[in-house]
mmCIF file of C-alpha atoms in Angstrom:
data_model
loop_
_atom_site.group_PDB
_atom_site.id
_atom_site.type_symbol
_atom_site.label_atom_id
_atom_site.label_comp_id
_atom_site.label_asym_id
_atom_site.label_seq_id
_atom_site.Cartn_x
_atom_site.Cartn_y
_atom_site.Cartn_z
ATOM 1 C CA UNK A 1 -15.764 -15.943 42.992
ATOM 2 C CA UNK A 2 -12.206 -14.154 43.523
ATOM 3 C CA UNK A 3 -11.254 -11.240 41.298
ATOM 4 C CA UNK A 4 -8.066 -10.777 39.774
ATOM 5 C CA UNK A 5 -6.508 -7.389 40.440
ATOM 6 C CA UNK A 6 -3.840 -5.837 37.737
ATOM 7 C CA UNK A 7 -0.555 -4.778 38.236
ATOM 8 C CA UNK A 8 0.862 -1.055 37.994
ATOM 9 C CA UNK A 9 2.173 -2.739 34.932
ATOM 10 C CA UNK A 10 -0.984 -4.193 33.209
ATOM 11 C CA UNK A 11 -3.001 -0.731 34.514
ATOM 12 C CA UNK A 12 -0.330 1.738 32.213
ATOM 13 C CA UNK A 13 -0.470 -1.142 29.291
ATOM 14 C CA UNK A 14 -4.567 -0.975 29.365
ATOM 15 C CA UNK A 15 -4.760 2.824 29.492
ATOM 16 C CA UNK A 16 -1.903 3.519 26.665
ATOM 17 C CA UNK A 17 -4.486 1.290 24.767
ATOM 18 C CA UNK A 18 -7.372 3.030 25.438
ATOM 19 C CA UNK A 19 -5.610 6.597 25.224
ATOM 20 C CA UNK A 20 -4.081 5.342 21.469
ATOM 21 C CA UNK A 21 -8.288 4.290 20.761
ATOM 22 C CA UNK A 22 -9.332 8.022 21.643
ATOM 23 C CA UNK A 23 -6.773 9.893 19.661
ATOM 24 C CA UNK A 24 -6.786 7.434 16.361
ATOM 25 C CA UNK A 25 -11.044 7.965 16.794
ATOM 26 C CA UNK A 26 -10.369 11.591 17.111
ATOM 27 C CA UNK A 27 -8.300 11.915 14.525
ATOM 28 C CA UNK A 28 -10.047 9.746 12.254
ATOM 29 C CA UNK A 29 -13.347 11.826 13.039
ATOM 30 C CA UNK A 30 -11.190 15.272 12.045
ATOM 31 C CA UNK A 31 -10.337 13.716 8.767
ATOM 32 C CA UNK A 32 -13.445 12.535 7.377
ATOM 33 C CA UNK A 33 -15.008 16.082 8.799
ATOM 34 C CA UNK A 34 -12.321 18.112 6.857
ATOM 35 C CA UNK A 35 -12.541 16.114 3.576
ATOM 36 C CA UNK A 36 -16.247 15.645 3.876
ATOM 37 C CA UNK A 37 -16.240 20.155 4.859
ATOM 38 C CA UNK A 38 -14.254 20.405 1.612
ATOM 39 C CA UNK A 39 -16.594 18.936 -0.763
ATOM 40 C CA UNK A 40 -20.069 20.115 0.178
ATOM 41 C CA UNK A 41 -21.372 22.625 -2.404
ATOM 42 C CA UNK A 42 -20.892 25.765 -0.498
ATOM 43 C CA UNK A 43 -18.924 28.399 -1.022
ATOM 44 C CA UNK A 44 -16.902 29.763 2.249
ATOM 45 C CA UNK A 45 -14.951 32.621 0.057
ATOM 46 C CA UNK A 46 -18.412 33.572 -1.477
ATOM 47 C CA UNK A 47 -19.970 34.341 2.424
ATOM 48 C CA UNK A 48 -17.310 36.144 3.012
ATOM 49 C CA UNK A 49 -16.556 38.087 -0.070
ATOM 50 C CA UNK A 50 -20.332 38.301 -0.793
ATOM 51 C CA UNK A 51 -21.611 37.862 -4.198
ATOM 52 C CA UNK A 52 -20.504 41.115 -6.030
ATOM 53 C CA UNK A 53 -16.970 41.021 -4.831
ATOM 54 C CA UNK A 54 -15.054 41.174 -8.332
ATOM 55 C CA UNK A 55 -12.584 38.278 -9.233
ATOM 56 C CA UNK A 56 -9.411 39.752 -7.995
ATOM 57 C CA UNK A 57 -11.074 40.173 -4.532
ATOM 58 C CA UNK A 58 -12.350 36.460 -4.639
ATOM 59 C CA UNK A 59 -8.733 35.106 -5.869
ATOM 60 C CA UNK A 60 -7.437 36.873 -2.699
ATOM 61 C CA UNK A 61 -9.642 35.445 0.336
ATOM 62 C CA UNK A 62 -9.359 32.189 -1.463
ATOM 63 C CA UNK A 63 -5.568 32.866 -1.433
ATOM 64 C CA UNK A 64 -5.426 33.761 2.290
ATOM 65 C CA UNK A 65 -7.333 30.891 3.374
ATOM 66 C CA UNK A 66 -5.382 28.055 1.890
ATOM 67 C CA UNK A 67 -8.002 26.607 -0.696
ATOM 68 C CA UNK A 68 -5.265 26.599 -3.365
ATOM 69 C CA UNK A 69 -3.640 24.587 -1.832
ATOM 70 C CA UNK A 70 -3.770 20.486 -1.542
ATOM 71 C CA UNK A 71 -6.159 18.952 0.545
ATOM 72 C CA UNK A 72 -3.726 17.252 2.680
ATOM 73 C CA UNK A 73 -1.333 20.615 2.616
ATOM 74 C CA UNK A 74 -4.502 21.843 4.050
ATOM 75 C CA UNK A 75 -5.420 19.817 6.727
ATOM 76 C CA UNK A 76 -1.908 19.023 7.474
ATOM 77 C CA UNK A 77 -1.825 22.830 7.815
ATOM 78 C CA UNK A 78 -5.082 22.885 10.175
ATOM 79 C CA UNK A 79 -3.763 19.777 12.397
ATOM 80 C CA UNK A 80 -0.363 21.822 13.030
ATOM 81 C CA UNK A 81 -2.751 25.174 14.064
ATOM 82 C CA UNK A 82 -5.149 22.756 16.354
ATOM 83 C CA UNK A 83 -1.970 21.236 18.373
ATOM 84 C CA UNK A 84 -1.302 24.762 19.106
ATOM 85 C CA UNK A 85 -5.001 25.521 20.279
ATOM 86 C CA UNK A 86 -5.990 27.756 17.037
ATOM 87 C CA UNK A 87 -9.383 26.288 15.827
ATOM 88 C CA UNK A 88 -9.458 29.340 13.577
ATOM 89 C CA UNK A 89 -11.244 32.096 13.099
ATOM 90 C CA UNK A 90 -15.655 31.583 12.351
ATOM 91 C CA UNK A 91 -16.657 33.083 9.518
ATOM 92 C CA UNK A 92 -20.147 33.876 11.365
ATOM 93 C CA UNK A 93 -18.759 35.476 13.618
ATOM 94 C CA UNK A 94 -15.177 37.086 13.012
ATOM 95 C CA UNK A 95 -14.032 35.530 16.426
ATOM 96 C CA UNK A 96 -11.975 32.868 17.174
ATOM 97 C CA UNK A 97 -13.617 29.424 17.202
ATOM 98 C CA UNK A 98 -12.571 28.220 20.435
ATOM 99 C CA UNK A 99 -14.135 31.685 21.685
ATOM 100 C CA UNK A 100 -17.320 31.347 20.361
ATOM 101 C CA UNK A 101 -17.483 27.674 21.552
ATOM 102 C CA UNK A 102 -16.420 28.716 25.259
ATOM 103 C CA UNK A 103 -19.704 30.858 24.877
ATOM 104 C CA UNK A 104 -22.387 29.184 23.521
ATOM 105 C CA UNK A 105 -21.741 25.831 25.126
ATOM 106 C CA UNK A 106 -22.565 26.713 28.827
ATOM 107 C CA UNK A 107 -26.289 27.453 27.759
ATOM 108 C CA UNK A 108 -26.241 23.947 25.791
ATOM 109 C CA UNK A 109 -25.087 22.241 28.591
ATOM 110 C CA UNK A 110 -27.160 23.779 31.436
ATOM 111 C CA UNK A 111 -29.913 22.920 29.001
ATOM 112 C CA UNK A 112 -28.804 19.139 28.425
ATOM 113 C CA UNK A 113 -27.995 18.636 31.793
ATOM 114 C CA UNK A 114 -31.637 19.617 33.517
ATOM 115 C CA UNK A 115 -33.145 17.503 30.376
ATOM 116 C CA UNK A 116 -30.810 14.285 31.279
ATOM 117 C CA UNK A 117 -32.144 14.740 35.143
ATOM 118 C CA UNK A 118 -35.638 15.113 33.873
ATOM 119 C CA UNK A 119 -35.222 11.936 31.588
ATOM 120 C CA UNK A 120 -33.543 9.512 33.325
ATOM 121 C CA UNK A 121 -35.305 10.459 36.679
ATOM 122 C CA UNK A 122 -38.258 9.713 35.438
ATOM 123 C CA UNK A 123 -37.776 6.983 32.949
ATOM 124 C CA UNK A 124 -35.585 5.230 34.603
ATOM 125 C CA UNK A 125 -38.475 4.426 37.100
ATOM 126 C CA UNK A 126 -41.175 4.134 34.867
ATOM 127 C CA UNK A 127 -39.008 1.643 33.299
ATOM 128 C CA UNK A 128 -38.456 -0.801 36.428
ATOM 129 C CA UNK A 129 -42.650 0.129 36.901
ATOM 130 C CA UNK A 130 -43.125 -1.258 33.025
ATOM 131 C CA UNK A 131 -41.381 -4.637 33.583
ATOM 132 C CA UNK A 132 -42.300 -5.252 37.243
ATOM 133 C CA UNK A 133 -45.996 -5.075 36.035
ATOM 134 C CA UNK A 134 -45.490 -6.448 32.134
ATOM 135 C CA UNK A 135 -48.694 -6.481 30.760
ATOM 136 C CA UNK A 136 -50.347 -4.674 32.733
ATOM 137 C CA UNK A 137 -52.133 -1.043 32.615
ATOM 138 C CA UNK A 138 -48.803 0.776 33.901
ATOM 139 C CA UNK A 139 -47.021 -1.321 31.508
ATOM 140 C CA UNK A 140 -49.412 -0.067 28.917
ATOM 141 C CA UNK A 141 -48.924 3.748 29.752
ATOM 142 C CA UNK A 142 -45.285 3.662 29.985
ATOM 143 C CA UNK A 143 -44.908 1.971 26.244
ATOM 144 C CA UNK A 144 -47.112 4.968 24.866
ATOM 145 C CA UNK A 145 -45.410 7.530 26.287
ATOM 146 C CA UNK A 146 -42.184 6.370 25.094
ATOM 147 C CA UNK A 147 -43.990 5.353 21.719
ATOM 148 C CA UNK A 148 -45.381 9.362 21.568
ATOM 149 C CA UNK A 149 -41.698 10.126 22.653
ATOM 150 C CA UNK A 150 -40.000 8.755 19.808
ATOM 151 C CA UNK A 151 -42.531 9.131 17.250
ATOM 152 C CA UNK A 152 -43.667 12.898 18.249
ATOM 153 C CA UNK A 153 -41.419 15.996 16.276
ATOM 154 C CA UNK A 154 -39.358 17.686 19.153
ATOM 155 C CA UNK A 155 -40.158 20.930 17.431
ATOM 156 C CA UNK A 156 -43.915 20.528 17.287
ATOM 157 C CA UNK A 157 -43.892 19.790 20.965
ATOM 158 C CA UNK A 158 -41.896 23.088 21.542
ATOM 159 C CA UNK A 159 -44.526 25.356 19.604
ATOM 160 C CA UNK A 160 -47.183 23.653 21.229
ATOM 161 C CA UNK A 161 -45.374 24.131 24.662
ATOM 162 C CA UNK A 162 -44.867 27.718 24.210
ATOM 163 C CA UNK A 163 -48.290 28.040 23.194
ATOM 164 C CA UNK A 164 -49.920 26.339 26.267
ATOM 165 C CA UNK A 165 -47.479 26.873 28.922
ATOM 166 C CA UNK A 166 -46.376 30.124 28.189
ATOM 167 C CA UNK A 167 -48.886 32.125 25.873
ATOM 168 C CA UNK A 168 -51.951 30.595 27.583
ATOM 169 C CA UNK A 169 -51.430 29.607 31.010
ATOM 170 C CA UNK A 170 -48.189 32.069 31.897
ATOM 171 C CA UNK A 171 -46.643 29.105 34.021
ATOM 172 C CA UNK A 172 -42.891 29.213 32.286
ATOM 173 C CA UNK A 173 -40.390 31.737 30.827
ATOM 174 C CA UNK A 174 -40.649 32.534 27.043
ATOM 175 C CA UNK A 175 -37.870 32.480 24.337
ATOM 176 C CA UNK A 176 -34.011 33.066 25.556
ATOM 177 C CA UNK A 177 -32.301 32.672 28.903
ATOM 178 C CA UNK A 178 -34.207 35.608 30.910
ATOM 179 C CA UNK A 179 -36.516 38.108 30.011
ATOM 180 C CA UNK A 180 -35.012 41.289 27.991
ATOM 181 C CA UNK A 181 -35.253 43.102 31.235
ATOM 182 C CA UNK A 182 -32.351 41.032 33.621
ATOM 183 C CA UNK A 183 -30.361 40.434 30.819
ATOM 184 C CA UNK A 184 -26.931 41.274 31.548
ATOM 185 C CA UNK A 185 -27.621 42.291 35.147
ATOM 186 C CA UNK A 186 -25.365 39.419 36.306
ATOM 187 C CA UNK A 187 -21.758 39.494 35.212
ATOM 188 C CA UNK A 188 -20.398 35.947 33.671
ATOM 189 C CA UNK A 189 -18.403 33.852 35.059
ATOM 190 C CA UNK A 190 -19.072 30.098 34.094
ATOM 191 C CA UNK A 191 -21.689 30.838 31.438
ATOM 192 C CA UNK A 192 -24.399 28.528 33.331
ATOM 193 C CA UNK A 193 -27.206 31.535 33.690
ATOM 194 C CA UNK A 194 -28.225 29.723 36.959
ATOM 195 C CA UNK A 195 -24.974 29.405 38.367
ATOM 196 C CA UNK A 196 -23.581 32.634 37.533
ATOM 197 C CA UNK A 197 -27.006 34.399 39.184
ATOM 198 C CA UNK A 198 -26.128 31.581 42.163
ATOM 199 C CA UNK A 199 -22.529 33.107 42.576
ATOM 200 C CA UNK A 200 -23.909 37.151 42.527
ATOM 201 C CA UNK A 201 -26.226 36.434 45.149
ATOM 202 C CA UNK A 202 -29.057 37.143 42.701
ATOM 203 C CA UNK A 203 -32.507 35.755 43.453
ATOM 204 C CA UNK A 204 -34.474 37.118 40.810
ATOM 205 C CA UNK A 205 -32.233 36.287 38.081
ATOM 206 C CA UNK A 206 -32.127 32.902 39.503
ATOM 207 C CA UNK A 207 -35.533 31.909 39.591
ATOM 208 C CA UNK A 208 -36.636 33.799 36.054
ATOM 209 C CA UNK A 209 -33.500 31.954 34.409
ATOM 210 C CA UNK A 210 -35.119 28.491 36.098
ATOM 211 C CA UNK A 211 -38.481 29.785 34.581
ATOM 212 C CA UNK A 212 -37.124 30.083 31.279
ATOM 213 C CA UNK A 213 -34.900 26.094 31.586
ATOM 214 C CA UNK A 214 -38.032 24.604 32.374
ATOM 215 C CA UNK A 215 -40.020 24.403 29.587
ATOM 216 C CA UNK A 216 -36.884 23.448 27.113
ATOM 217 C CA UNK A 217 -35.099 20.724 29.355
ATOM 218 C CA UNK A 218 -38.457 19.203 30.415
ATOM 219 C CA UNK A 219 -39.169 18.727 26.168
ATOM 220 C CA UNK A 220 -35.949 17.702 25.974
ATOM 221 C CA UNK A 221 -36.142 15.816 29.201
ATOM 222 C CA UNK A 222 -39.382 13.905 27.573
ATOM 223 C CA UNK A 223 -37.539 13.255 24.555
ATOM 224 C CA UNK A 224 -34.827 11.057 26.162
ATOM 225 C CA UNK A 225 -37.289 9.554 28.563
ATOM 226 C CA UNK A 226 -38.763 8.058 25.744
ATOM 227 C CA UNK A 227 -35.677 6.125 25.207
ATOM 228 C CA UNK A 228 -34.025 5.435 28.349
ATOM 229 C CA UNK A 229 -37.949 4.091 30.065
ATOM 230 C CA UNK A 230 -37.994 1.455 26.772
ATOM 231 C CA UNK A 231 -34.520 0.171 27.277
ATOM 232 C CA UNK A 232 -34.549 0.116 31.151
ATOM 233 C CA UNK A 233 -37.761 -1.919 30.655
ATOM 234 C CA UNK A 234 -36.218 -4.008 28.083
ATOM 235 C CA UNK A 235 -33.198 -4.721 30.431
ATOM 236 C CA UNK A 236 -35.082 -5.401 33.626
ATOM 237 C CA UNK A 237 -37.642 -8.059 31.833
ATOM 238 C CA UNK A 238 -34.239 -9.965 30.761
ATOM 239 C CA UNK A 239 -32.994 -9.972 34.178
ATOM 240 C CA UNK A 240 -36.780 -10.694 35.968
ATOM 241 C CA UNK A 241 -37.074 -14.196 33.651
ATOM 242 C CA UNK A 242 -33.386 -15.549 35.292
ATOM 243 C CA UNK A 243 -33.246 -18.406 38.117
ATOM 244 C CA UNK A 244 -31.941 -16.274 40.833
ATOM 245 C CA UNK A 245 -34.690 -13.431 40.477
ATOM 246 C CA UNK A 246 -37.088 -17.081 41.257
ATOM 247 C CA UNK A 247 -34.622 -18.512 43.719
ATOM 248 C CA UNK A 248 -35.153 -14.747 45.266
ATOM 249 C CA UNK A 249 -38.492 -15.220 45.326
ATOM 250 C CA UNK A 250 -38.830 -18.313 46.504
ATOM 251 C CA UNK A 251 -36.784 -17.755 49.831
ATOM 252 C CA UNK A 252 -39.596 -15.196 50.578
ATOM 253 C CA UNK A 253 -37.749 -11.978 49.467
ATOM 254 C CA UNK A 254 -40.779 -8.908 48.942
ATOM 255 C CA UNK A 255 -41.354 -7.681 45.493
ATOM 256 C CA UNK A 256 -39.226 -4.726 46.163
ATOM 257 C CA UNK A 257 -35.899 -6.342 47.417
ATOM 258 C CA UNK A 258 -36.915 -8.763 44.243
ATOM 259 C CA UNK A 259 -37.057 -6.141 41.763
ATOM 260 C CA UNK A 260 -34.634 -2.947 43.423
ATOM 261 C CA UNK A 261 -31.748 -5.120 45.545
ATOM 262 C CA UNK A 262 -31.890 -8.062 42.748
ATOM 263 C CA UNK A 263 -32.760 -7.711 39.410
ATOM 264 C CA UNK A 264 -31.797 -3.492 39.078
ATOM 265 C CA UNK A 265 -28.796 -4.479 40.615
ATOM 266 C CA UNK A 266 -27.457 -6.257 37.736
ATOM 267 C CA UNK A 267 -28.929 -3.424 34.961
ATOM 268 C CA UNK A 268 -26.909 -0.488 36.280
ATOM 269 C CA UNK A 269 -23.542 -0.872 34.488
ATOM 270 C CA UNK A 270 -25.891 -1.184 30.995
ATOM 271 C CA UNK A 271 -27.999 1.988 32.368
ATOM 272 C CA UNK A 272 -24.603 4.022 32.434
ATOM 273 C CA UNK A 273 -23.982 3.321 29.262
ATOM 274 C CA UNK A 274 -27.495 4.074 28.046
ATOM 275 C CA UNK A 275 -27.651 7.552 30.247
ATOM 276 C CA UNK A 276 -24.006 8.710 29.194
ATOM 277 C CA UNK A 277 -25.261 8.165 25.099
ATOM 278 C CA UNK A 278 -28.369 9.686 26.034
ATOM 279 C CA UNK A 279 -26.384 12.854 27.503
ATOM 280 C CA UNK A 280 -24.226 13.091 24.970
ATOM 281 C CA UNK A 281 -27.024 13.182 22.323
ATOM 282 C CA UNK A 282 -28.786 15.786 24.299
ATOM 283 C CA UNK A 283 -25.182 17.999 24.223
ATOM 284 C CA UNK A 284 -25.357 18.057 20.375
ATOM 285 C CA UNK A 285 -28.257 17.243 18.795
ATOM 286 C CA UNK A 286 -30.854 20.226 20.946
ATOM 287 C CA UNK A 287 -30.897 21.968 17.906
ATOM 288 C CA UNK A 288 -34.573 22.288 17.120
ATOM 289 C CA UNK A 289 -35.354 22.940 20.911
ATOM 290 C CA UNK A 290 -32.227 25.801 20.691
ATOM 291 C CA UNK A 291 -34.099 27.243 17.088
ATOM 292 C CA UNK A 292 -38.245 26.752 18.859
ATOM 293 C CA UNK A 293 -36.597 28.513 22.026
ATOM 294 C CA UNK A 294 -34.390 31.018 20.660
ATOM 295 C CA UNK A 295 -31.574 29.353 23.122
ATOM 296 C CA UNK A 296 -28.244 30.925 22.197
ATOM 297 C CA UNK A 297 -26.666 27.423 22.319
ATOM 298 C CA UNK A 298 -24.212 24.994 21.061
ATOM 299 C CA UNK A 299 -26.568 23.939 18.254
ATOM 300 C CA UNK A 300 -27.573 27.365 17.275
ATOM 301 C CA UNK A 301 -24.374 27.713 16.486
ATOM 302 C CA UNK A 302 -23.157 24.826 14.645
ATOM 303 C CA UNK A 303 -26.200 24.655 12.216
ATOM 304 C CA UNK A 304 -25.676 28.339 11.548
ATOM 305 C CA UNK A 305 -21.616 27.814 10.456
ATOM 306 C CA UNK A 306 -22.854 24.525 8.515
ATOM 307 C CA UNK A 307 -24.979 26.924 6.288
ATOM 308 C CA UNK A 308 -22.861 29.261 5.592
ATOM 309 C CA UNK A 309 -19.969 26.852 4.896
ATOM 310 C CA UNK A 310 -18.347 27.781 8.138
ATOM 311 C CA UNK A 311 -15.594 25.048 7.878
ATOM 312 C CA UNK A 312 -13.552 26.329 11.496
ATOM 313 C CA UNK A 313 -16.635 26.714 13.010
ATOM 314 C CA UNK A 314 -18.150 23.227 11.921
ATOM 315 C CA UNK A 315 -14.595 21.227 12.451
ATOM 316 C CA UNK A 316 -14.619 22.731 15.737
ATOM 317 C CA UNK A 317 -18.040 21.758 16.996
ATOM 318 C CA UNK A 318 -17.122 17.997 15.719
ATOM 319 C CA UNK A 319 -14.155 18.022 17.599
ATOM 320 C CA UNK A 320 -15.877 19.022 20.961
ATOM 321 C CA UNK A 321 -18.760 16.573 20.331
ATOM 322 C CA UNK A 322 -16.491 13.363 19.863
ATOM 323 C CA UNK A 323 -14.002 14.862 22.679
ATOM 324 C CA UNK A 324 -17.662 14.377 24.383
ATOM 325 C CA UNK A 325 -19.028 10.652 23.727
ATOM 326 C CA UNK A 326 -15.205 9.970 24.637
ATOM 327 C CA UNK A 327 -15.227 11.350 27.776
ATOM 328 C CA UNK A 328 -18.472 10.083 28.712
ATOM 329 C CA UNK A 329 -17.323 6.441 27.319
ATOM 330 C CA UNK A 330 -14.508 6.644 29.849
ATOM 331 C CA UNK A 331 -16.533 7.979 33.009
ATOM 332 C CA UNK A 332 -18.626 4.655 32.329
ATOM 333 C CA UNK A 333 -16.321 2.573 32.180
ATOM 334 C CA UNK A 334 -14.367 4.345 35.356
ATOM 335 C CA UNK A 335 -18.399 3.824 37.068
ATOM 336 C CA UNK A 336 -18.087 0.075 35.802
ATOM 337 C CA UNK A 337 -15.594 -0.473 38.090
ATOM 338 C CA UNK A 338 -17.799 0.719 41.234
ATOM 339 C CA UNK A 339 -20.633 -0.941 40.292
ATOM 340 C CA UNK A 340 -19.418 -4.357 38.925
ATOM 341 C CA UNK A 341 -15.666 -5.018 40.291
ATOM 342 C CA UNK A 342 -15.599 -8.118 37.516
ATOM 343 C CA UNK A 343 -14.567 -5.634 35.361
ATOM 344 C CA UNK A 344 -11.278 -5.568 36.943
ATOM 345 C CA UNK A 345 -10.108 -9.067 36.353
#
C-alpha cells in the first residue's frame, strides 16, 4: 500500500492547525480556572491580611490586588502580565510563581518519571503475558493486581510502605529527598536530587537520594501499572482474535514472533498514547504520595495555594499541567509517525 507524503505546503497548514488547537485549549483552560478561582468561597485578602486586620487594612490589599475591579478587567489584566512571563506573586510563599514552580517541579518530575519506568516496564509486559495466556493462572494474577491497583487508596499503600519497608525492615529512605544529614551538601543545578549529586561527583548523595525515590515512584509506579497492564491486555486480545495473527500462525510462525513481531506491533501507537496520559497524570496528580512522603513537590504545592485561596499560585500550576498533556499529545503524535508511517498520508 503506497503512502502519500505532504507538501512543505500541507505540513505548515497542518501544524498552524494544531498550534491554533493548543493555544484556544490553553486559553480556554486559563479562563474557566480564573472564573472558577474567583468564585470559590475563600478569601485570598483574608490569608493575607489575617483575620484581625481592621477594615481600612482589608479595603487596601483588596485594592492592590485588583478584586474591585471587573472580572474580565481582571483577567484581561492577568493575561497581559502572563504574555510578559509574570505569573504573579504566591501568597504562600511571597515569591514569584514561576519561581516557586521552577523549584518544586524537579522533585515531582524525578518522582513521576522513575514511577512511569516502574509502571509501564512492568505492566506493559504483564499485559502482553495476560492476553497471550487469557484465561489462564497468569491471566488471573495480572487482573488482580491491576484490580488491587485501582481499587487500593495510594495513601494507605504509602503508610503501609513506610511502615514495612522503612520502619521495619530498613530497606528504603524515609520521608524527603535525603536524610537531614546530606541535605544541602550538593549545590543545585537542575533540581533532579539524583542528577545534581550525578554532576558533583557525589556518591553518597546519589545512592541515599535513590534510597529515598524508591519507595515513592515504585507506589506510584504500582499505581499506573494497574492501568497501563489492563489496557495493554485489553488491546493485545483485540489484535490476537484478527485473521493475520491466524494466517501468522498458520505459516508456522512461534508464539513469540506471533505475539511480539505481530500482534504488539500493531498496539504501540495506542500504548503511546496510554503511557504519555499515564505520565502526565503521574506529573500532577502525586499529591497524596508528595503529603505520605513529605516530597517537597509539585503537588505539595498546588494543594497548599488551593487552600489558602492562592489564585497565582493555583492559575499557575494549571497552566503548567495543560502546557503538559499538550506537549505529551504532540510527542505522540510526532512517535506516530515512526511507528505507523500511515499517519502521514
Amino acid at each position: 500500500m503506497s503512502v502519500a507524503i505532504l507538501s512543505p505546503a500541507s505540513r505548515t497548514r497542518r501544524f498552524s492547525k494544531r498550534l491554533t488547537q493548543v493555544l484556544v485549549t490553553l486559553f480556554g483552560l486559563l479562563l474557566l480556572t480564573f472564573f472558577i478561582g474567583r468564585v470559590m468561597p475563600v478569601d485570598p485578602v483574608l490569608a493575607i491580611v489575617g483575620p484581625d486586620a481592621d477594615h481600612s487594612t482589608y479595603q487596601q490589599v483588596y485594592h492592590q490586588l485588583g478584586f474591585d475591579q471587573s472580572l474580565l478587567t481582571q483577567f484581561g489584566i492577568y493575561l497581559n502580565n502572563l504574555l510578559h512571563g509574570d505569573l504573579g506573586n504566591a501568597l504562600l510563599t511571597g515569591k514569584p510563581v514561576t519561581d516557586d514552580i521552577l523549584r518544586v517541579f524537579p522533585a515531582t518530575l524525578e518522582l513521576a518519571t522513575m514511577a512511569i519506568v516502574v509502571g509501564a516496564g512492568l505492566g506493559i509486559p504483564l499485559g502482553v503475558l495476560a492476553a497471550a495466556r487469557r484465561n489462564s493462572l497468569s491471566d488471573y494474577v495480572v487482573r488482580i493486581i491491576s484490580l488491587a491497583g485501582y481499587s487500593t487508596p495510594i495513601f494507605w499503600v504509602g503508610m503501609m510502605g513506610l511502615l514495612l519497608f522503612y520502619a521495619w525492615l530498613g530497606w528504603v529512605g524515609g520521608a524527603g529527598r535525603l536524610d537531614l544529614g546530606l541535605d544541602g551538601i550538593v549545590p543545585r543545578r537542575t533540581g533532579l536530587m539524583t542528577v545534581d549529586a550525578l554532576l558533583a561527583g557525589n556518591s553518597a548523595v546519589f545512592w541515599n537520594a535513590i534510597n529515598h525515590l524508591v519507595l515513592p515512584a515504585s507506589l506510584l509506579g504500582f499505581h499506573s501499572l494497574a492501568y497501563i497492564s489492563r489496557m495493554t491486555r485489553s488491546f493485545m486480545l483485540a489484535q490476537l482474535s484478527q485473521e493475520f495473527i491466524i494466517t501468522a500462525r498458520v505459516k508456522g510462525l512461534t508464539e513469540r514472533q506471533v505475539i511480539w513481531n505481530h500482534a504488539f506491533r500493531n498496539i504501540l501507537v495506542q500504548l503511546l498514547t496510554v503511557v504519555a496520559l499515564a505520565y502526565g497524570s503521574l506529573l500532577e496528580g502525586a499529591v497524596l504520595i508528595e503529603t505520605v512522603f513529605s516530597w517537597p513537590g509539585f503537588g505539595s504545592y498546588l494543594t497548599g495555594s488551593l487552600l489558602l485561596g492562592d489564585m497565582n499560585a493555583v492559575m499557575g500550576c494549571v497552566l503548567l499541567v495543560g502546557v503538559i498533556f499538550v506537549m505529551l499529545n504532540l510527542l505522540s503524535d510526532m512517535l506516530y509517525q515512526l511507528f505507523d508511517p500511515r499517519t502521514k498520508s
